[in-house]
PDB file of C-alpha atoms in Angstrom:
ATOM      1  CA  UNK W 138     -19.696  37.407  -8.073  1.00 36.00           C
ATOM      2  CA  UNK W 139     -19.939  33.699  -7.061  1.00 39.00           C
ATOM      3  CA  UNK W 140     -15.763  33.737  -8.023  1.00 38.00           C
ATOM      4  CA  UNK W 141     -15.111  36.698  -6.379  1.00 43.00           C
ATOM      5  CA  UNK W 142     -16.868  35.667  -2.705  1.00 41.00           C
ATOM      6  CA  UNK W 143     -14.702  32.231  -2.768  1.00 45.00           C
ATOM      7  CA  UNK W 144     -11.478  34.174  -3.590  1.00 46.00           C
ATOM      8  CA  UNK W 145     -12.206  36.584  -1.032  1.00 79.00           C
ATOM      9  CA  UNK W 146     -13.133  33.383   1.492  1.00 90.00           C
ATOM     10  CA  UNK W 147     -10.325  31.597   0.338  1.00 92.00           C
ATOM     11  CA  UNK W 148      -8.053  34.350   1.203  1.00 94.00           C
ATOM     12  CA  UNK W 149      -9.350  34.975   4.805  1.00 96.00           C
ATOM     13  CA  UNK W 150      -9.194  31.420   5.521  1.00 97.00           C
ATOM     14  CA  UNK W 151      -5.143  31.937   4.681  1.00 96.00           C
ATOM     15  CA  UNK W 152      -4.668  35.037   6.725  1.00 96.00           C
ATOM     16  CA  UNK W 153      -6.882  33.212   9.948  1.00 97.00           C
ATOM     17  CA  UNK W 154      -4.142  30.458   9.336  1.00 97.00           C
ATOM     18  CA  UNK W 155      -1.146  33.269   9.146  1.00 97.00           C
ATOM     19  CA  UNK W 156      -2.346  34.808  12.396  1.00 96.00           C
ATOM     20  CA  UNK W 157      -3.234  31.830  15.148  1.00 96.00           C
ATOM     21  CA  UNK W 158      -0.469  30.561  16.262  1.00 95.00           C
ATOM     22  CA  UNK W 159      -0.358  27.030  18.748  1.00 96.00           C
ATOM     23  CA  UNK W 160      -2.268  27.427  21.630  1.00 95.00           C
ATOM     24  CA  UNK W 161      -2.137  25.011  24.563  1.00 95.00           C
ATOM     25  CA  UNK W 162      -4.897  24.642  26.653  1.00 95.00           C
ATOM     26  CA  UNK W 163      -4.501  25.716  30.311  1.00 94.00           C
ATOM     27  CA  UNK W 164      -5.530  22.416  32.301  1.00 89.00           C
ATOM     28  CA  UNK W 165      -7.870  22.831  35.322  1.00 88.00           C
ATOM     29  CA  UNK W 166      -7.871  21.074  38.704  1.00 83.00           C
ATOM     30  CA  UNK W 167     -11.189  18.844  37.861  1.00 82.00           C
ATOM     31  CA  UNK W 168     -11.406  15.711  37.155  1.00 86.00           C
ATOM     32  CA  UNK W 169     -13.216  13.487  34.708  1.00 92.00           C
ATOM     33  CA  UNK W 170     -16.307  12.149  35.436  1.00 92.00           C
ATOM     34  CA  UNK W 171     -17.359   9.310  33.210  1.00 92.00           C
ATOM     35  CA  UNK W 172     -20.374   7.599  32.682  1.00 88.00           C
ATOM     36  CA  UNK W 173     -21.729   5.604  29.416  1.00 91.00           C
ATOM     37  CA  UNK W 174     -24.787   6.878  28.002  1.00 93.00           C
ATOM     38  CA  UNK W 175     -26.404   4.841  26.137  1.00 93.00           C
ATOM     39  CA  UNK W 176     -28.298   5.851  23.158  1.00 96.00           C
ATOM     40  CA  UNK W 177     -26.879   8.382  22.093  1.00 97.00           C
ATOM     41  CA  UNK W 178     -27.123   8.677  18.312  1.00 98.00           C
ATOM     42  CA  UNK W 179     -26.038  12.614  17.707  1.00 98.00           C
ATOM     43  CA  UNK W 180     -23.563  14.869  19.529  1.00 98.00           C
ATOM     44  CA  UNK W 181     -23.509  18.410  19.031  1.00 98.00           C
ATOM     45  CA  UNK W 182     -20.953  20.531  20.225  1.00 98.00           C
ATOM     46  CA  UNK W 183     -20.249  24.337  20.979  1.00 98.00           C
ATOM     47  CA  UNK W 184     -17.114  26.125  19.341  1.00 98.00           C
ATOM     48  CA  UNK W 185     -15.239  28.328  21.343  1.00 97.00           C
ATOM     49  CA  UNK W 186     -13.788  26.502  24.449  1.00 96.00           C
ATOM     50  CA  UNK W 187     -14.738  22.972  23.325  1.00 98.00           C
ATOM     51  CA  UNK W 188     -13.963  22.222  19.707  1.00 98.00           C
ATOM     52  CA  UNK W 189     -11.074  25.397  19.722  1.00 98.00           C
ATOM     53  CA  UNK W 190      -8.849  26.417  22.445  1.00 97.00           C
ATOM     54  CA  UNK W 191      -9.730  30.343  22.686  1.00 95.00           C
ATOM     55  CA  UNK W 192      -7.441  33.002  23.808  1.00 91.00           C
ATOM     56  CA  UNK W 193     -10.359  34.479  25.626  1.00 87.00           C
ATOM     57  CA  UNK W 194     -11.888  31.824  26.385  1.00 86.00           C
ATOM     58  CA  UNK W 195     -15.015  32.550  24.427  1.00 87.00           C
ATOM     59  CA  UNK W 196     -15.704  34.194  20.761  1.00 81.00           C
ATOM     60  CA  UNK W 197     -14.331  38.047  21.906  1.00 74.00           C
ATOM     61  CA  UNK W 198     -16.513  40.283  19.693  1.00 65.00           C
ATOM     62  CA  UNK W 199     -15.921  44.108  21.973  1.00 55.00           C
ATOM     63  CA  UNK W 200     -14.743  41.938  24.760  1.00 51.00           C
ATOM     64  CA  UNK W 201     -12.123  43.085  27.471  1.00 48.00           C
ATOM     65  CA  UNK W 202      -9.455  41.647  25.375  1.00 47.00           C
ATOM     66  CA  UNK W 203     -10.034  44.537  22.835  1.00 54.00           C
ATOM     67  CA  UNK W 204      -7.055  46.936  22.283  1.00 82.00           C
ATOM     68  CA  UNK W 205      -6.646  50.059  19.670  1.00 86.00           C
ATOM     69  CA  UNK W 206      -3.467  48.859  18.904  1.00 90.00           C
ATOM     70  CA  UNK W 207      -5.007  45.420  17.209  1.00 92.00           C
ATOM     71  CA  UNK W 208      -7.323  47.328  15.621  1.00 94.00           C
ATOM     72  CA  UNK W 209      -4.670  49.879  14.064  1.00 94.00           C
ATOM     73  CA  UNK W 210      -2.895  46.806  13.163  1.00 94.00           C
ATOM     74  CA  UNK W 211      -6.060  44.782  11.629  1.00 95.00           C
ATOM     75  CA  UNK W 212      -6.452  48.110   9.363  1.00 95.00           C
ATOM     76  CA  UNK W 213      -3.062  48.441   8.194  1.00 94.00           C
ATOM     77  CA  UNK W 214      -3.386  44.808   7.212  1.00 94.00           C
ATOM     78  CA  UNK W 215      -6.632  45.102   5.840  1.00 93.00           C
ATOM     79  CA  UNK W 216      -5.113  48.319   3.246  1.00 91.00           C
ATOM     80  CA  UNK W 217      -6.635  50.608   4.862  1.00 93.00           C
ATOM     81  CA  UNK W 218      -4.905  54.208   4.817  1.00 95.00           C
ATOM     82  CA  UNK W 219      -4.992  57.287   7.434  1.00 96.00           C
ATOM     83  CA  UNK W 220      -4.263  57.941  10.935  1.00 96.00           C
ATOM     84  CA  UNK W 221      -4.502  54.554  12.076  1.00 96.00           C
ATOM     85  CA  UNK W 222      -3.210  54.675  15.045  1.00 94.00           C
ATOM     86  CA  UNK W 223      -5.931  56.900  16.007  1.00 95.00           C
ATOM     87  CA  UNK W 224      -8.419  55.458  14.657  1.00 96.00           C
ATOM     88  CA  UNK W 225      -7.714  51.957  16.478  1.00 94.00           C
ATOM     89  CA  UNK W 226      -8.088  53.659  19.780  1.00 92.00           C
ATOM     90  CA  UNK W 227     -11.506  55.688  18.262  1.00 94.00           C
ATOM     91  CA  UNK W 228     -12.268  52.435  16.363  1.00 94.00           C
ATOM     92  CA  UNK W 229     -12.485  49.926  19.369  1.00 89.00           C
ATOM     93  CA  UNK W 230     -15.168  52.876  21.603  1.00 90.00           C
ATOM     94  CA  UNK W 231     -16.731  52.301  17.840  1.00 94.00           C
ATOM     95  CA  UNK W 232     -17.348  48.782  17.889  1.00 94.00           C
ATOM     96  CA  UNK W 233     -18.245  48.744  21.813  1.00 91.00           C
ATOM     97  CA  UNK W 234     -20.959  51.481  21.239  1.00 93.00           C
ATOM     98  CA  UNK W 235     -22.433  49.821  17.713  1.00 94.00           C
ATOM     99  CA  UNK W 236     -22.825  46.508  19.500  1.00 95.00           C
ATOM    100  CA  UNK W 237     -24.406  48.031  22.576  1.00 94.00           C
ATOM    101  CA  UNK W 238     -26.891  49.887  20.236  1.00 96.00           C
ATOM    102  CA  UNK W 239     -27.916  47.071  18.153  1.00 96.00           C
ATOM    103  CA  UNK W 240     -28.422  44.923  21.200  1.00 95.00           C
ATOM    104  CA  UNK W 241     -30.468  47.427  22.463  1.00 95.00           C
ATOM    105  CA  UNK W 242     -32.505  48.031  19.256  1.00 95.00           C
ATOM    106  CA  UNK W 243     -33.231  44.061  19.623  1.00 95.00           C
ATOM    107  CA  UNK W 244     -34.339  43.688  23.320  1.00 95.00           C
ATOM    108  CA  UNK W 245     -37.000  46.496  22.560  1.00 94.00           C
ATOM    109  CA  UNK W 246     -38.405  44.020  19.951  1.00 92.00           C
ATOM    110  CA  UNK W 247     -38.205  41.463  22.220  1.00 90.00           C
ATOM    111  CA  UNK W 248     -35.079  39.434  22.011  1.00 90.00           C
ATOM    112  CA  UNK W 249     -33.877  38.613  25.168  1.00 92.00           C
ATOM    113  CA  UNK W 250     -30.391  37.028  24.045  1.00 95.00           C
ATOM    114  CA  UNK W 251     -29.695  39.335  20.612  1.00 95.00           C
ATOM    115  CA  UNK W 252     -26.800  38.851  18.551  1.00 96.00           C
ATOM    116  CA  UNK W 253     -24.933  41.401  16.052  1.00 96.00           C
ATOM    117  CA  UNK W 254     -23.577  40.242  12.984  1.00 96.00           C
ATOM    118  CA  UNK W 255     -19.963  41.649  13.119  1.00 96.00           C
ATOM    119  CA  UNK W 256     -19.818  42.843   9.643  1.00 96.00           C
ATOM    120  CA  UNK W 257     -22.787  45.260  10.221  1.00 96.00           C
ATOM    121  CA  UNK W 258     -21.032  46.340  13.024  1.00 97.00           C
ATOM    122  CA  UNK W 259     -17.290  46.833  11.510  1.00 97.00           C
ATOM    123  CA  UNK W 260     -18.844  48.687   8.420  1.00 96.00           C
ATOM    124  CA  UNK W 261     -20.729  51.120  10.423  1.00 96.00           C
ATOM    125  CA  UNK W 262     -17.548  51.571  13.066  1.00 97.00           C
ATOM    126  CA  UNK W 263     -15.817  52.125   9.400  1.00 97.00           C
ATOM    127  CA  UNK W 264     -17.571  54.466   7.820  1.00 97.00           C
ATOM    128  CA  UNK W 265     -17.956  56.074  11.355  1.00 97.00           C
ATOM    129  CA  UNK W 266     -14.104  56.705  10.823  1.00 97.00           C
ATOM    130  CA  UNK W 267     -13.623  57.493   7.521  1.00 97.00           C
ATOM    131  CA  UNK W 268     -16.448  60.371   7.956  1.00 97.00           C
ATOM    132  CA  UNK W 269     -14.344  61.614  10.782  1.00 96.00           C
ATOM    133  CA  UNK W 270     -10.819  61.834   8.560  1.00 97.00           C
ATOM    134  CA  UNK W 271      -9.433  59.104  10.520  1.00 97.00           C
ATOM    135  CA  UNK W 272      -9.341  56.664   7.564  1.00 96.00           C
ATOM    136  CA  UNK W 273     -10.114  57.002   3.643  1.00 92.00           C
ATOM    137  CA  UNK W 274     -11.009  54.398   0.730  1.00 84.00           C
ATOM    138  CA  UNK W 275     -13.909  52.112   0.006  1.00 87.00           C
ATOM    139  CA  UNK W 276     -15.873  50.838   2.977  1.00 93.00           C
ATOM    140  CA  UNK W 277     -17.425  47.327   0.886  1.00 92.00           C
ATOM    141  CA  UNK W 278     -18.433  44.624   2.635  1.00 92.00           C
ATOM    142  CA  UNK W 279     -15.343  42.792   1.895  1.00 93.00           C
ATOM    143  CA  UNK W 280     -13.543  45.136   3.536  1.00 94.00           C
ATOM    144  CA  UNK W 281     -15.549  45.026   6.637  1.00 95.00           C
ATOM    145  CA  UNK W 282     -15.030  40.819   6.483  1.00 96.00           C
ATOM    146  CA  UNK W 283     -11.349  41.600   6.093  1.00 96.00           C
ATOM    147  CA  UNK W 284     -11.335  43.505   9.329  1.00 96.00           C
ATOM    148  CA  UNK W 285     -13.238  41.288  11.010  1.00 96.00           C
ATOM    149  CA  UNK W 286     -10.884  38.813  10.416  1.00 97.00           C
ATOM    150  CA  UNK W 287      -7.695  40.384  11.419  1.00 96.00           C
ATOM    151  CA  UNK W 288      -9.019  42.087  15.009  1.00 95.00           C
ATOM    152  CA  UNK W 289     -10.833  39.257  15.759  1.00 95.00           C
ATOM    153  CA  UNK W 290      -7.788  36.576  15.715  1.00 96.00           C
ATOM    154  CA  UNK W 291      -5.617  39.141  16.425  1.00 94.00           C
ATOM    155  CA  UNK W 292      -7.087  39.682  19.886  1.00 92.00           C
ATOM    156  CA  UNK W 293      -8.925  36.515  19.867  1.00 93.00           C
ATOM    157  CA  UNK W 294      -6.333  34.209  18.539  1.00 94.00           C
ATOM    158  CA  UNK W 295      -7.689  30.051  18.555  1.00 97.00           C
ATOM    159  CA  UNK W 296      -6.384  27.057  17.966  1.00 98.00           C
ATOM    160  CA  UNK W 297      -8.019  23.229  17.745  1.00 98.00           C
ATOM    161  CA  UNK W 298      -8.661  21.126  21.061  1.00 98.00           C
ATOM    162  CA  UNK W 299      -6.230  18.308  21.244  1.00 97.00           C
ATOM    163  CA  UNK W 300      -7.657  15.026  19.881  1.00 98.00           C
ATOM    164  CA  UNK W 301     -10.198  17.100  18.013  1.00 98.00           C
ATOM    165  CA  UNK W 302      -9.945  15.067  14.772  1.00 98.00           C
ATOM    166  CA  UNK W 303      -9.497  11.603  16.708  1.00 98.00           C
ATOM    167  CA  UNK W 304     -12.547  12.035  18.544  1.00 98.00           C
ATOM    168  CA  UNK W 305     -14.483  13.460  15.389  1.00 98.00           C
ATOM    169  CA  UNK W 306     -13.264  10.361  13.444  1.00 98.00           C
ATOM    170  CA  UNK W 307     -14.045   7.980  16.727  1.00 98.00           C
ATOM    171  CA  UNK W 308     -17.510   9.608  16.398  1.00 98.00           C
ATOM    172  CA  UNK W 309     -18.448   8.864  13.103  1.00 97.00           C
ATOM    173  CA  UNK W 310     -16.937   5.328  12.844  1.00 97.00           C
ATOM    174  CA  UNK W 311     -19.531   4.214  15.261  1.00 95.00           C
ATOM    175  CA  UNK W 312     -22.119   6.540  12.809  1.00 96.00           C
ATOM    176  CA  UNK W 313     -22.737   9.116  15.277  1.00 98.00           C
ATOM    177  CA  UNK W 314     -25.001  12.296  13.758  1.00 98.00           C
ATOM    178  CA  UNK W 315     -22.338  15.264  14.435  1.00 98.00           C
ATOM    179  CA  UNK W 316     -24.020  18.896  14.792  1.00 98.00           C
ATOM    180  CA  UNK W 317     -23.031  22.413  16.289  1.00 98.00           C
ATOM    181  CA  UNK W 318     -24.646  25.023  18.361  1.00 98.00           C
ATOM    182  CA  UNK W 319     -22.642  27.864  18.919  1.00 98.00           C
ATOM    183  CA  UNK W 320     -22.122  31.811  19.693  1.00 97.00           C
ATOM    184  CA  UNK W 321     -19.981  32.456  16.290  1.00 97.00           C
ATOM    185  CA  UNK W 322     -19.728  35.029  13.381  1.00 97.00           C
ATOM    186  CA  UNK W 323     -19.264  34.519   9.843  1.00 97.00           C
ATOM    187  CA  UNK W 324     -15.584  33.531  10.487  1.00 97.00           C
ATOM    188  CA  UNK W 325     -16.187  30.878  12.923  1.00 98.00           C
ATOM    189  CA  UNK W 326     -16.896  28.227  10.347  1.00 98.00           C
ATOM    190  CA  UNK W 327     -13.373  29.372   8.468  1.00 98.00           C
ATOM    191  CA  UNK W 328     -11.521  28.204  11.323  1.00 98.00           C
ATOM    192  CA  UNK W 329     -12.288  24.803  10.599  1.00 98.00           C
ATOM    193  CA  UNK W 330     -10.510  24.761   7.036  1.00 98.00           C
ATOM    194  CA  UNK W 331      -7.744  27.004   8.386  1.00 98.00           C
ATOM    195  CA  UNK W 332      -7.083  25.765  10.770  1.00 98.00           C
ATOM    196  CA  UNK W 333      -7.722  21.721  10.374  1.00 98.00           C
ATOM    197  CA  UNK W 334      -7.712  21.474   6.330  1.00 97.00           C
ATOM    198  CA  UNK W 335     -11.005  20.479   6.618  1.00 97.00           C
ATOM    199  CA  UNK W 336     -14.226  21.795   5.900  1.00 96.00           C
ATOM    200  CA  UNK W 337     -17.311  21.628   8.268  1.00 97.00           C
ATOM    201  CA  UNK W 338     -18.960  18.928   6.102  1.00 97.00           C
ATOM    202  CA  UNK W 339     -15.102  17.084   5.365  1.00 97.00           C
ATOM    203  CA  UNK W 340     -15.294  16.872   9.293  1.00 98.00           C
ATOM    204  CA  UNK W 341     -19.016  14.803   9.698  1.00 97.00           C
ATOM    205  CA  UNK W 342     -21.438  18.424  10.298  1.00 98.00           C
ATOM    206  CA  UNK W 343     -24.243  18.376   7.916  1.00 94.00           C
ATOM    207  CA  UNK W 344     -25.079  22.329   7.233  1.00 95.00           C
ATOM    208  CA  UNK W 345     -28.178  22.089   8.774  1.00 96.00           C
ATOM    209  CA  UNK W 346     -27.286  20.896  11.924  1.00 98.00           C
ATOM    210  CA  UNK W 347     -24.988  23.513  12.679  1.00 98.00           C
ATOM    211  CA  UNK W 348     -27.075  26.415  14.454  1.00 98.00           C
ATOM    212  CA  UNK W 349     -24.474  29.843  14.243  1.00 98.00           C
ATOM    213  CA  UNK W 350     -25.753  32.562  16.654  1.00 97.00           C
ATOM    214  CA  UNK W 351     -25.020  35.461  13.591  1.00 96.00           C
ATOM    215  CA  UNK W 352     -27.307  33.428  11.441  1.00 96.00           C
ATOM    216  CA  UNK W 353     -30.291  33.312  13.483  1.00 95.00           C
ATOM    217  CA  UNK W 354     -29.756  36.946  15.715  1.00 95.00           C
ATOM    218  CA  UNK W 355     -30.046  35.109  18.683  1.00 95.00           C
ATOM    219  CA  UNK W 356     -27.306  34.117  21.056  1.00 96.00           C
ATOM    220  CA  UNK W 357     -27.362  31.513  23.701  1.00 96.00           C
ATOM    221  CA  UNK W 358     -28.768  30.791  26.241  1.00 96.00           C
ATOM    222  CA  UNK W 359     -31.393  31.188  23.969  1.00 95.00           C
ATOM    223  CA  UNK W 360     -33.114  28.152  23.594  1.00 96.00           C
ATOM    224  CA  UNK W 361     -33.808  29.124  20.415  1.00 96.00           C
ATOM    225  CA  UNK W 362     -30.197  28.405  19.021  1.00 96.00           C
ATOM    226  CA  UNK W 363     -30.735  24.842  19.815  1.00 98.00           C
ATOM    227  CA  UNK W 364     -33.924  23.804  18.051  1.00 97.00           C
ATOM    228  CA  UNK W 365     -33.146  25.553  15.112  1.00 97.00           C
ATOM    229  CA  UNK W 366     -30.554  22.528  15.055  1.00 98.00           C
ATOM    230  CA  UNK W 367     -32.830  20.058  16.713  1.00 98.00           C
ATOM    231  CA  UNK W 368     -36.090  20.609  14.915  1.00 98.00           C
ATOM    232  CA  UNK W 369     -34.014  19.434  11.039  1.00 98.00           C
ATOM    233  CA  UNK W 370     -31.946  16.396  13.870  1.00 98.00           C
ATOM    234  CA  UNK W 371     -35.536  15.176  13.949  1.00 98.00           C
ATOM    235  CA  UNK W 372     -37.191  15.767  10.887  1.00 97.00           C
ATOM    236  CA  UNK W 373     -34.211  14.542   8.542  1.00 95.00           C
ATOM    237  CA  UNK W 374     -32.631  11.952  10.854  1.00 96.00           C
ATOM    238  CA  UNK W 375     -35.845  10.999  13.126  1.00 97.00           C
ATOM    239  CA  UNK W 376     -33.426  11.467  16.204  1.00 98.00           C
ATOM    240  CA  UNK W 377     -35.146  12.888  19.519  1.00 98.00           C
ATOM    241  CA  UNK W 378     -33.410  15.588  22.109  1.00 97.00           C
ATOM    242  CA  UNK W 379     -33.307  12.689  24.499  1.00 97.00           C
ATOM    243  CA  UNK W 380     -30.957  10.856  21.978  1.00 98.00           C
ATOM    244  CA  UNK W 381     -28.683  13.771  21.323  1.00 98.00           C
ATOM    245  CA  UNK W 382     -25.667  14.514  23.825  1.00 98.00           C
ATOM    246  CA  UNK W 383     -24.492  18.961  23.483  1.00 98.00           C
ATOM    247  CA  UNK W 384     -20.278  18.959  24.615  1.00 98.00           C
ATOM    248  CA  UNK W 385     -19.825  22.790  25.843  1.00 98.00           C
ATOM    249  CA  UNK W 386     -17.891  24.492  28.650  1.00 97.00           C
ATOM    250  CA  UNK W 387     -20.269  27.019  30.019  1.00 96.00           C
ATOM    251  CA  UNK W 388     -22.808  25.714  32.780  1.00 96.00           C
ATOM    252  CA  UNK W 389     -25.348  28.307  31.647  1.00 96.00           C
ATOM    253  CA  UNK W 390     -24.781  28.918  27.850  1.00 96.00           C
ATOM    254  CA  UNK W 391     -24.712  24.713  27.659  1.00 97.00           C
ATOM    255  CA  UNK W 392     -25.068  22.881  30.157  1.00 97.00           C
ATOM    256  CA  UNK W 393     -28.189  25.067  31.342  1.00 96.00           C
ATOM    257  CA  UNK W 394     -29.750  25.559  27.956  1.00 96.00           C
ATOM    258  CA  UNK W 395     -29.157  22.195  26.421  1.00 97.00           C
ATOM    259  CA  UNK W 396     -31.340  20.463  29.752  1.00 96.00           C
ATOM    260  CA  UNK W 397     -34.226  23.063  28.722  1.00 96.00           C
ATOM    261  CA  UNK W 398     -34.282  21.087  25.387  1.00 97.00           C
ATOM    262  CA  UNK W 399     -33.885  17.712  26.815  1.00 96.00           C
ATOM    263  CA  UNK W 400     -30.538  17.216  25.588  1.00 97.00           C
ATOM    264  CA  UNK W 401     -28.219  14.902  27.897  1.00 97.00           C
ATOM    265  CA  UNK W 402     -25.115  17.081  28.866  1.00 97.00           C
ATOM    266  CA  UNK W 403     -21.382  16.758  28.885  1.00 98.00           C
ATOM    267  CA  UNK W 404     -18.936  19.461  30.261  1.00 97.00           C
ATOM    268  CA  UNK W 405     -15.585  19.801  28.963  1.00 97.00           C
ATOM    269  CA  UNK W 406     -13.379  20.995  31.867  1.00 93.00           C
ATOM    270  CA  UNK W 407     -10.216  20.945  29.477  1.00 89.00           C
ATOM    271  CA  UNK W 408      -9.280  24.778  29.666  1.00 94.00           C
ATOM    272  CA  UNK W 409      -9.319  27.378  31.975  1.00 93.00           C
ATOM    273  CA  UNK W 410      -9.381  30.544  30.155  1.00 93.00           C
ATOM    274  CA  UNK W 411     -12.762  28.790  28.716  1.00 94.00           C
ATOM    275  CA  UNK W 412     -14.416  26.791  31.834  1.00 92.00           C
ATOM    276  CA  UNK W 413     -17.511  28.767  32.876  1.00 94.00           C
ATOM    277  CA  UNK W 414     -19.067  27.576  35.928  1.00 92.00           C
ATOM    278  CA  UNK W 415     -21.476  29.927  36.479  1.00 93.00           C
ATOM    279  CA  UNK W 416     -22.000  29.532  40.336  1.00 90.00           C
ATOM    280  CA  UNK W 417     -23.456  32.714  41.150  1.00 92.00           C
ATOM    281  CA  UNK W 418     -26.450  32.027  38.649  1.00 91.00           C
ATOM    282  CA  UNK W 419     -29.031  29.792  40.313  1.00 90.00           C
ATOM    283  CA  UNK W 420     -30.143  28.030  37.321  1.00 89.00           C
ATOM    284  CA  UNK W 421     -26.661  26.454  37.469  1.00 86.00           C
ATOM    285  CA  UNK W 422     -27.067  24.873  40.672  1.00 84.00           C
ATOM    286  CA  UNK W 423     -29.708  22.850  40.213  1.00 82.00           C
ATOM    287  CA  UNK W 424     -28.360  20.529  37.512  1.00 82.00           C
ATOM    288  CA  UNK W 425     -25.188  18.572  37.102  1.00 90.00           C
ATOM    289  CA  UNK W 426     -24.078  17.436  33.557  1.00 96.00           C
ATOM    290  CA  UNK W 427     -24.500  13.580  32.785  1.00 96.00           C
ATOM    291  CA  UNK W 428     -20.358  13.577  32.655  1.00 96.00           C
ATOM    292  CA  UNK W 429     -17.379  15.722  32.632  1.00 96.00           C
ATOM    293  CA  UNK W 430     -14.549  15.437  30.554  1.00 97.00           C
ATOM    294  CA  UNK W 431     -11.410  16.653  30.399  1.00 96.00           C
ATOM    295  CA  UNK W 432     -10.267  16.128  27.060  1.00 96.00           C
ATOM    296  CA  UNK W 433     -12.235  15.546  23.978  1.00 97.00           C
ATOM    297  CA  UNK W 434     -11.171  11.927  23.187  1.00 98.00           C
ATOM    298  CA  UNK W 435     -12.944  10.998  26.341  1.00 97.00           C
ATOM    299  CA  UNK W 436     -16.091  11.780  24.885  1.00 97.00           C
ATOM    300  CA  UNK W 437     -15.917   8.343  22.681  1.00 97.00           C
ATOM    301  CA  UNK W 438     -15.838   6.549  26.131  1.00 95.00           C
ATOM    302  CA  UNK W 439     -19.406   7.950  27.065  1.00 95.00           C
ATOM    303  CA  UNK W 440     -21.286   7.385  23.840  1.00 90.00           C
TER     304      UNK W 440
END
């Protein structure tokens, strides 16, 4: 089994490669705002609009970018056989309607930020299909990973930040802890390999400093995402919040929740599919981060 799950990893980290394509950030008209901060002895980061130019500007899930024709497409990839056509435009209504049901299910216990993980979510949308004669075969859970994987990058495609793996490198050369706290699925992580040849922990991110939203069923804002990343900072490393600086590009997701936690904040203002500046949400304008950057490589002039 243990064989079979890296095989099956292996081979979606190849197709994530095969699909993305190089994608150039979109600059914005801000500019940098630079301070030193001194300190600083970990830097965590978000994914999707920091670390990885996004196409949508944010992990897409049932977002607007979602079309039947991916979907039909991430099928046929996947081996799936039927009407596919048909079932991409039935599938995507699918996958809008399980995620809106499970979110629900989780606010009435409470959770005011849930989070789906996506392979629940594709397998039920799948078998949801085949029991209407749209599609036939085996709905396994690999399957449900494999189609995942090819709608996801297909309307979601990503690529890495420029300077990602100079300012990682800059980073750790002056021993810098390295974490991540991020909205994600169970493919985020296999971007890094496909996408940089290098795994999360190649890179400088211990395992248990990197908080995934799928993981814990909570999404930020949540405050919650970021302790379960801060609480092992502290209790392994002995750093404090006040010692750790979160890089994201959302003024509420981030910059908001990070300053709950006492975590000094830097905006990345490198993209504008990704920039969220929130400034219809009141929390947002009572803070400013401690810096804004542009690019990542600026970041090694602040810590």
């Amino acid at each position: 089994l243990a064989f079979k799950f890296q095989m099956t990893e292996s081979h979606l980290i190849q197709r994530i490669r095969q699909i993305c394509r190089p994608l150039a950030p979109l600059p914005t008209a801000t500019a940098s705002r630079l301070s030193h901060l001194s300190g600083i002895k970990a830097v965590f980061f978000d994914v999707y609009g920091t670390l990885f130019v996004s196409g949508s500007g944010d992990i897409s899930l049932a977002s607007e970018m979602s079309n039947g024709q991916a979907l039909a497409d991430a099928l046929r990839s996947a081996g799936m056989r039927g009407r596919l056509d048909d079932a991409g435009i039935r599938g995507r209504a699918a996958l809008l309607e399980a995620i809106r049901r499970t979110h629900q299910a989780k606010k009435s216990t409470g959770a005011t930020f849930p989070e789906v993980n996506i392979v629940a979510e594709w397998r039920a949308v799948l078998e949801e299909l085949r029991a209407n004669g749209l599609i036939d075969g085996a709905i396994t859970p690999e399957i449900a990973r494999r189609v995942s994987v090819e709608y996801e990058f297909r309307v979601n495609p990503v690529w890495p930040m420029p300077g990602i793996l100079e300012t990682l490198t800059g980073l750790r050369e002056h021993r810098i802890i390295l974490g991540i706290v991020s909205n994600a699925q169970f493919y985020t992580p296999l971007m890094f390999p496909a996408l940089l040849n290098q795994t999360l922990e190649e890179l400088g991110f211990a395992p248990e400093l990197c908080a995934w939203s799928f993981e814990l069923g909570e999404a930020k804002p949540s405050t919650a995402l970021f302790h379960a990343a801060l609480e092992p900072l502290r209790s392994t490393c002995g750093i404090l919040p006040e010692e750790t600086l979160f890089v994201g590009n959302d003024m509420r997701n981030d910059m908001w929740a990070a300053a709950q936690c006492g975590v000094k904040k830097v905006l990345i203002d490198g993209d504008r599919r990704s920039l969220r500046l929130r400034e219809d949400d009141p929390r947002c304008a009572i803070f400013q981060p401690d810096a804004v950057i542009t690019a990542l490589p600026e970041l090694l002039a602040i810590c």
